[in-house]
Coordinates of C-alpha atoms and ligand atoms in Angstrom, one line a residue:
M1339 CA 64.9 -7.7 -3.1
A1340 CA 66.6 -8.9 -6.4
A1341 CA 70.4 -7.9 -6.9
A1342 CA 71.1 -4.5 -8.8
I1343 CA 72.4 -5.8 -12.4
I1344 CA 75.5 -4.1 -13.1
D1345 CA 75.7 -2.4 -16.8
G1346 CA 79.2 -3.5 -18.1
A1347 CA 78.2 -2.6 -21.5
A1348 CA 77.4 0.9 -20.6
I1349 CA 80.4 1.2 -17.9
A1350 CA 82.8 0.0 -20.6
Q1351 CA 81.0 2.4 -23.4
E1352 CA 82.3 5.4 -20.6
V1353 CA 85.7 4.1 -20.7
R1354 CA 86.1 3.5 -24.7
A1355 CA 84.8 7.2 -25.2
E1356 CA 87.8 8.9 -22.8
A1357 CA 90.1 6.1 -24.7
A1358 CA 88.6 7.7 -27.9
R1359 CA 89.0 11.4 -26.3
R1360 CA 92.9 10.8 -25.5
T1361 CA 93.1 9.1 -29.0
A1362 CA 92.3 12.4 -30.7
Q1363 CA 94.5 14.5 -28.4
L1364 CA 97.0 12.1 -30.3
A1365 CA 95.7 12.3 -33.5
A1366 CA 96.2 16.2 -33.2
Q1367 CA 100.1 15.7 -32.7
G1368 CA 100.1 13.1 -35.8
I1369 CA 100.0 10.1 -33.9
T1370 CA 97.3 7.2 -33.9
P1371 CA 97.5 4.5 -31.4
C1372 CA 98.2 1.2 -33.0
L1373 CA 97.7 -2.3 -31.6
A1374 CA 98.9 -5.5 -33.6
V1375 CA 96.5 -8.1 -32.6
V1376 CA 97.7 -11.6 -33.6
L1377 CA 95.9 -14.6 -34.0
V1378 CA 97.3 -18.1 -34.5
G1379 CA 94.9 -20.5 -35.5
T1380 CA 91.2 -20.8 -36.2
D1381 CA 89.7 -21.4 -32.5
P1382 CA 86.1 -19.6 -33.3
A1383 CA 85.9 -18.3 -29.3
S1384 CA 89.2 -16.4 -30.3
I1385 CA 88.2 -15.3 -33.5
S1386 CA 85.4 -13.6 -32.0
Y1387 CA 87.2 -12.2 -29.5
V1388 CA 89.9 -10.8 -32.0
T1389 CA 87.3 -9.3 -33.9
G1390 CA 85.4 -7.6 -31.1
K1391 CA 88.9 -5.6 -30.0
E1392 CA 89.5 -4.8 -33.4
K1393 CA 86.2 -3.5 -34.0
A1394 CA 86.4 -1.7 -30.7
L1395 CA 89.9 -0.4 -32.0
A1396 CA 88.4 1.3 -34.9
E1397 CA 85.5 2.9 -33.0
A1398 CA 88.0 4.5 -30.7
G1399 CA 90.0 6.1 -33.7
M1400 CA 92.8 3.7 -33.2
I1401 CA 94.5 1.4 -35.4
G1402 CA 94.1 -2.7 -35.3
R1403 CA 96.6 -4.1 -37.2
D1404 CA 95.2 -7.6 -37.5
I1405 CA 97.6 -10.0 -38.2
R1406 CA 96.3 -13.8 -38.5
L1407 CA 98.3 -16.7 -39.2
P1408 CA 97.5 -20.3 -39.8
A1409 CA 97.7 -22.8 -36.8
H1410 CA 100.8 -24.7 -38.0
T1411 CA 102.8 -21.5 -37.8
T1412 CA 105.9 -22.2 -35.6
Q1413 CA 107.2 -20.6 -32.6
Q1414 CA 110.3 -19.3 -34.5
E1415 CA 108.0 -17.6 -37.0
L1416 CA 105.8 -16.3 -34.1
L1417 CA 109.1 -14.7 -32.6
E1418 CA 110.5 -13.6 -35.6
L1419 CA 107.2 -11.6 -36.1
I1420 CA 107.0 -10.0 -32.5
A1421 CA 110.6 -8.8 -33.0
S1422 CA 109.5 -7.3 -36.2
L1423 CA 106.5 -5.5 -34.2
N1424 CA 109.0 -4.8 -31.3
D1425 CA 111.3 -2.7 -33.6
D1426 CA 108.1 -1.2 -35.3
A1427 CA 107.8 2.5 -34.1
S1428 CA 104.2 2.6 -35.6
V1429 CA 103.0 -0.1 -33.4
H1430 CA 102.5 1.2 -30.2
G1431 CA 100.9 -2.4 -28.4
I1432 CA 100.9 -6.1 -29.2
L1433 CA 98.6 -8.5 -28.3
V1434 CA 98.7 -12.1 -28.8
Q1435 CA 95.7 -13.9 -28.3
L1436 CA 95.6 -17.2 -26.2
P1437 CA 95.4 -19.8 -26.1
L1438 CA 98.1 -20.2 -28.4
P1439 CA 98.4 -24.0 -30.4
Q1440 CA 99.9 -26.5 -28.3
H1441 CA 103.5 -26.5 -30.3
I1442 CA 103.9 -22.8 -29.4
S1443 CA 105.2 -21.8 -25.5
A1444 CA 103.0 -18.9 -24.4
D1445 CA 105.7 -18.1 -21.8
A1446 CA 108.4 -17.7 -24.7
V1447 CA 106.1 -15.7 -26.7
I1448 CA 104.6 -13.5 -24.2
S1449 CA 108.1 -12.7 -22.8
A1450 CA 109.1 -12.1 -26.3
I1451 CA 107.3 -8.7 -26.4
R1452 CA 108.7 -5.5 -25.3
P1453 CA 107.3 -5.0 -21.7
D1454 CA 106.4 -1.3 -22.9
K1455 CA 104.2 -2.6 -26.0
D1456 CA 102.6 -5.4 -23.7
A1457 CA 99.1 -4.1 -23.7
D1458 CA 97.5 -7.1 -22.2
G1459 CA 99.9 -7.0 -19.0
F1460 CA 101.4 -10.6 -19.3
H1461 CA 104.8 -10.1 -19.6
P1462 CA 107.0 -11.1 -16.5
I1463 CA 108.3 -7.5 -15.8
N1464 CA 104.8 -6.2 -16.2
A1465 CA 103.5 -9.1 -14.0
G1466 CA 106.5 -8.5 -11.3
N1467 CA 105.8 -4.8 -11.1
L1468 CA 102.2 -5.5 -10.6
L1469 CA 102.9 -7.5 -7.6
L1470 CA 105.5 -5.2 -6.2
G1471 CA 102.9 -2.1 -6.6
R1472 CA 105.2 -0.3 -9.3
P1473 CA 103.6 1.2 -12.4
A1474 CA 102.7 -1.6 -14.9
Y1475 CA 100.4 -2.2 -17.7
L1476 CA 97.5 -4.0 -15.8
P1477 CA 96.0 -7.0 -17.3
C1478 CA 92.7 -6.0 -18.8
T1479 CA 90.1 -8.2 -17.4
P1480 CA 91.0 -7.6 -13.4
H1481 CA 91.3 -4.1 -14.6
G1482 CA 88.1 -4.4 -15.8
V1483 CA 86.7 -5.8 -12.6
L1484 CA 88.1 -3.2 -10.3
H1485 CA 86.9 -0.7 -12.5
L1486 CA 83.5 -2.1 -12.3
L1487 CA 83.6 -2.3 -8.6
K1488 CA 84.6 1.8 -8.5
R1489 CA 82.3 2.9 -10.7
M1490 CA 79.4 0.9 -8.7
Q1491 CA 81.0 2.1 -5.6
I1492 CA 81.4 -1.3 -4.3
E1493 CA 83.3 -0.7 -0.9
T1494 CA 86.4 -2.9 -1.1
N1495 CA 88.0 -1.1 2.3
G1496 CA 88.5 -3.9 5.1
R1497 CA 85.9 -6.3 2.8
H1498 CA 86.4 -9.9 2.3
A1499 CA 86.7 -10.5 -1.5
V1500 CA 87.0 -14.3 -2.4
I1501 CA 88.4 -15.2 -5.6
V1502 CA 87.4 -18.4 -7.3
G1503 CA 90.3 -19.2 -10.2
R1504 CA 94.0 -18.8 -9.6
S1505 CA 94.6 -17.8 -13.8
N1506 CA 97.7 -15.8 -14.3
I1507 CA 95.0 -13.9 -16.5
V1508 CA 92.6 -13.2 -13.7
G1509 CA 92.6 -14.9 -10.9
K1510 CA 96.2 -14.3 -9.5
P1511 CA 96.8 -10.5 -10.5
L1512 CA 92.9 -9.4 -9.3
A1513 CA 94.2 -11.2 -5.9
V1514 CA 97.2 -8.9 -5.7
L1515 CA 95.7 -5.7 -6.7
L1516 CA 92.6 -6.3 -4.2
A1517 CA 95.1 -6.5 -1.5
R1518 CA 96.7 -3.4 -2.5
R1519 CA 96.2 -0.5 0.0
E1520 CA 94.6 1.2 -2.5
Y1521 CA 91.4 -1.5 -2.4
N1522 CA 92.4 -2.9 1.2
A1523 CA 90.7 -5.9 0.7
T1524 CA 91.0 -9.4 2.8
V1525 CA 91.4 -11.9 0.0
T1526 CA 91.0 -15.5 -0.3
L1527 CA 92.2 -17.4 -3.5
C1528 CA 90.2 -20.4 -4.0
H1529 CA 91.0 -23.0 -6.6
T1530 CA 90.4 -26.4 -7.9
G1531 CA 92.3 -27.8 -5.0
T1532 CA 90.2 -25.9 -2.3
R1533 CA 88.4 -28.1 0.0
G1534 CA 85.1 -26.8 1.3
L1535 CA 84.6 -24.2 -1.7
A1536 CA 81.3 -22.9 -0.5
S1537 CA 82.4 -22.8 3.1
Y1538 CA 84.6 -19.9 1.6
T1539 CA 82.4 -18.3 -0.9
R1540 CA 79.7 -17.8 1.5
Q1541 CA 82.0 -15.5 3.9
A1542 CA 82.9 -13.3 0.8
D1543 CA 81.3 -9.8 0.7
I1544 CA 82.5 -10.0 -3.0
L1545 CA 82.7 -12.9 -4.8
I1546 CA 84.5 -13.3 -7.7
A1547 CA 84.0 -16.1 -9.9
A1548 CA 86.8 -17.1 -12.4
A1549 CA 87.0 -20.6 -12.9
G1550 CA 85.6 -21.0 -16.3
K1551 CA 82.8 -23.6 -15.0
P1552 CA 79.4 -23.2 -16.1
H1553 CA 77.2 -22.4 -13.6
M1554 CA 79.5 -23.5 -10.9
I1555 CA 78.5 -20.9 -8.1
T1556 CA 74.8 -21.8 -7.1
A1557 CA 72.9 -19.4 -5.1
D1558 CA 73.4 -21.2 -1.6
M1559 CA 77.5 -20.6 -2.0
I1560 CA 76.4 -17.0 -1.9
R1561 CA 76.3 -14.8 1.2
P1562 CA 73.1 -12.6 1.2
G1563 CA 73.7 -9.2 0.0
A1564 CA 77.4 -10.0 -1.5
A1565 CA 78.4 -8.4 -4.9
V1566 CA 79.0 -11.0 -7.2
I1567 CA 81.3 -10.5 -10.2
D1568 CA 81.4 -13.1 -13.0
V1569 CA 84.0 -13.5 -14.9
G1570 CA 83.1 -16.6 -17.0
V1571 CA 82.4 -16.8 -20.5
N1572 CA 81.5 -20.3 -21.2
R1573 CA 79.9 -21.5 -24.7
I1574 CA 77.0 -24.1 -23.9
P1575 CA 75.1 -26.0 -26.5
D1576 CA 71.7 -24.3 -27.3
P1577 CA 69.9 -25.2 -30.5
S1578 CA 67.4 -22.3 -30.2
K1579 CA 70.4 -20.1 -31.5
K1580 CA 71.8 -19.5 -34.9
S1581 CA 75.0 -20.0 -33.8
G1582 CA 74.1 -23.5 -31.9
F1583 CA 75.8 -22.2 -28.6
R1584 CA 75.1 -19.4 -26.0
L1585 CA 77.2 -17.8 -23.5
C1586 CA 76.9 -18.3 -20.2
G1587 CA 78.8 -17.4 -16.9
D1588 CA 80.4 -19.1 -13.8
V1589 CA 77.2 -18.3 -11.6
D1590 CA 74.0 -19.4 -11.9
F1591 CA 72.5 -15.9 -12.7
E1592 CA 69.0 -16.4 -12.0
A1593 CA 69.2 -18.1 -8.6
A1594 CA 71.9 -15.7 -7.6
C1595 CA 70.0 -12.7 -8.4
G1596 CA 67.6 -13.5 -5.5
V1597 CA 70.6 -13.4 -3.0
A1598 CA 73.3 -10.9 -4.0
S1599 CA 73.3 -7.0 -4.0
Y1600 CA 74.8 -6.5 -7.0
I1601 CA 75.8 -9.1 -9.9
T1602 CA 77.2 -8.9 -13.3
P1603 CA 75.6 -10.9 -16.3
V1604 CA 77.0 -12.8 -19.2
P1605 CA 77.2 -11.6 -21.6
K1606 CA 77.2 -7.6 -20.9
G1607 CA 79.0 -7.6 -17.6
V1608 CA 82.9 -8.2 -17.6
G1609 CA 83.4 -9.1 -21.1
P1610 CA 83.1 -5.5 -22.4
M1611 CA 85.3 -4.0 -19.5
T1612 CA 88.4 -6.3 -20.9
I1613 CA 87.6 -4.7 -24.2
A1614 CA 87.1 -1.3 -22.9
M1615 CA 90.6 -1.7 -20.6
L1616 CA 92.6 -3.0 -23.6
L1617 CA 91.9 0.4 -25.4
Q1618 CA 92.9 2.2 -22.5
N1619 CA 96.2 0.4 -22.3
T1620 CA 97.0 0.7 -26.2
V1621 CA 96.0 4.6 -25.8
Q1622 CA 98.4 4.7 -22.3
A1623 CA 101.4 3.1 -24.6
A1624 CA 100.9 5.3 -27.5
E1625 CA 101.1 8.2 -25.1
Q1626 CA 104.2 7.0 -23.4
A1627 CA 106.0 6.4 -26.6
Q1628 CA 104.9 10.0 -27.4
N1629 CA 106.9 11.2 -24.4
R1630 CA 109.9 9.2 -24.7
Ligands
GUN774 N1 92.5 -15.3 -24.0 C1 91.5 -15.0 -22.9 N2 91.4 -13.8 -22.5 C2 92.5 -13.0 -23.2 C3 93.1 -12.0 -22.9 O1 92.9 -11.2 -21.9 N3 94.4 -11.5 -24.0 C4 94.7 -12.4 -24.8 N4 96.0 -11.8 -25.3 N5 94.5 -13.6 -24.6 C5 93.1 -13.9 -24.2

């Protein structure tokens, strides 16, 4: 039987509608949630992501303060901008799009964001609180993956979740979150150093591909009946497209459909969930600022 395709776009729309409803409640009290979205340089993928985020913010009734800086911006200039956004009471959240140009330390920049304005959940304080199971802004992509699993009623309790990829943005936080009692999964975290990768992925009840390598997860690596979550967003050349490229995931989707029980497509799988969870974090930041 072919896998059920998880409609990330539709589920994201539900989350966005809820964020819009909370935004309207704040607006009734004279507050408009505002996220400062900072992009340094002209990486085409980053421009596309940032544009998508700003469009979603506007649709939910929030303000996306669009700040675009040239690639030659110095680290000091960026840190000064962040300091001013930290002090600006009309800004509830701050997002600096990654990757940053080579001459700027992402660690230094992320650490400079006020933790209570860290809509991405990347600040060491939020990452530490997440690890300890304390309240924190959750990073948007892991949070989106968890929401998809919940919404599709995919059981995590006692199940084996195998994650491929150990990034700070996706793999690491997902491993920690899925191991929480609330989800109660047994977690295996695989990465580029894993020997015999397929021997692990074939044990997965839930297989999460977050390695950033096109089609690296082939059908033979998937246990029949597994739920497959594809976090990969890879641009591969496609002369038949006006843009010259198309998006593909880390999973060989067509072949995997014949093996998996559930699968997320790329695009319209995890991607839209990331944006939806960003809206949720932004409205949460504004609500918390209001309650202080
Ligand atoms: N680059 C890729 N994903 C993300 C994300 O979720 N947030 C930011 N700020 N940059 C990214």
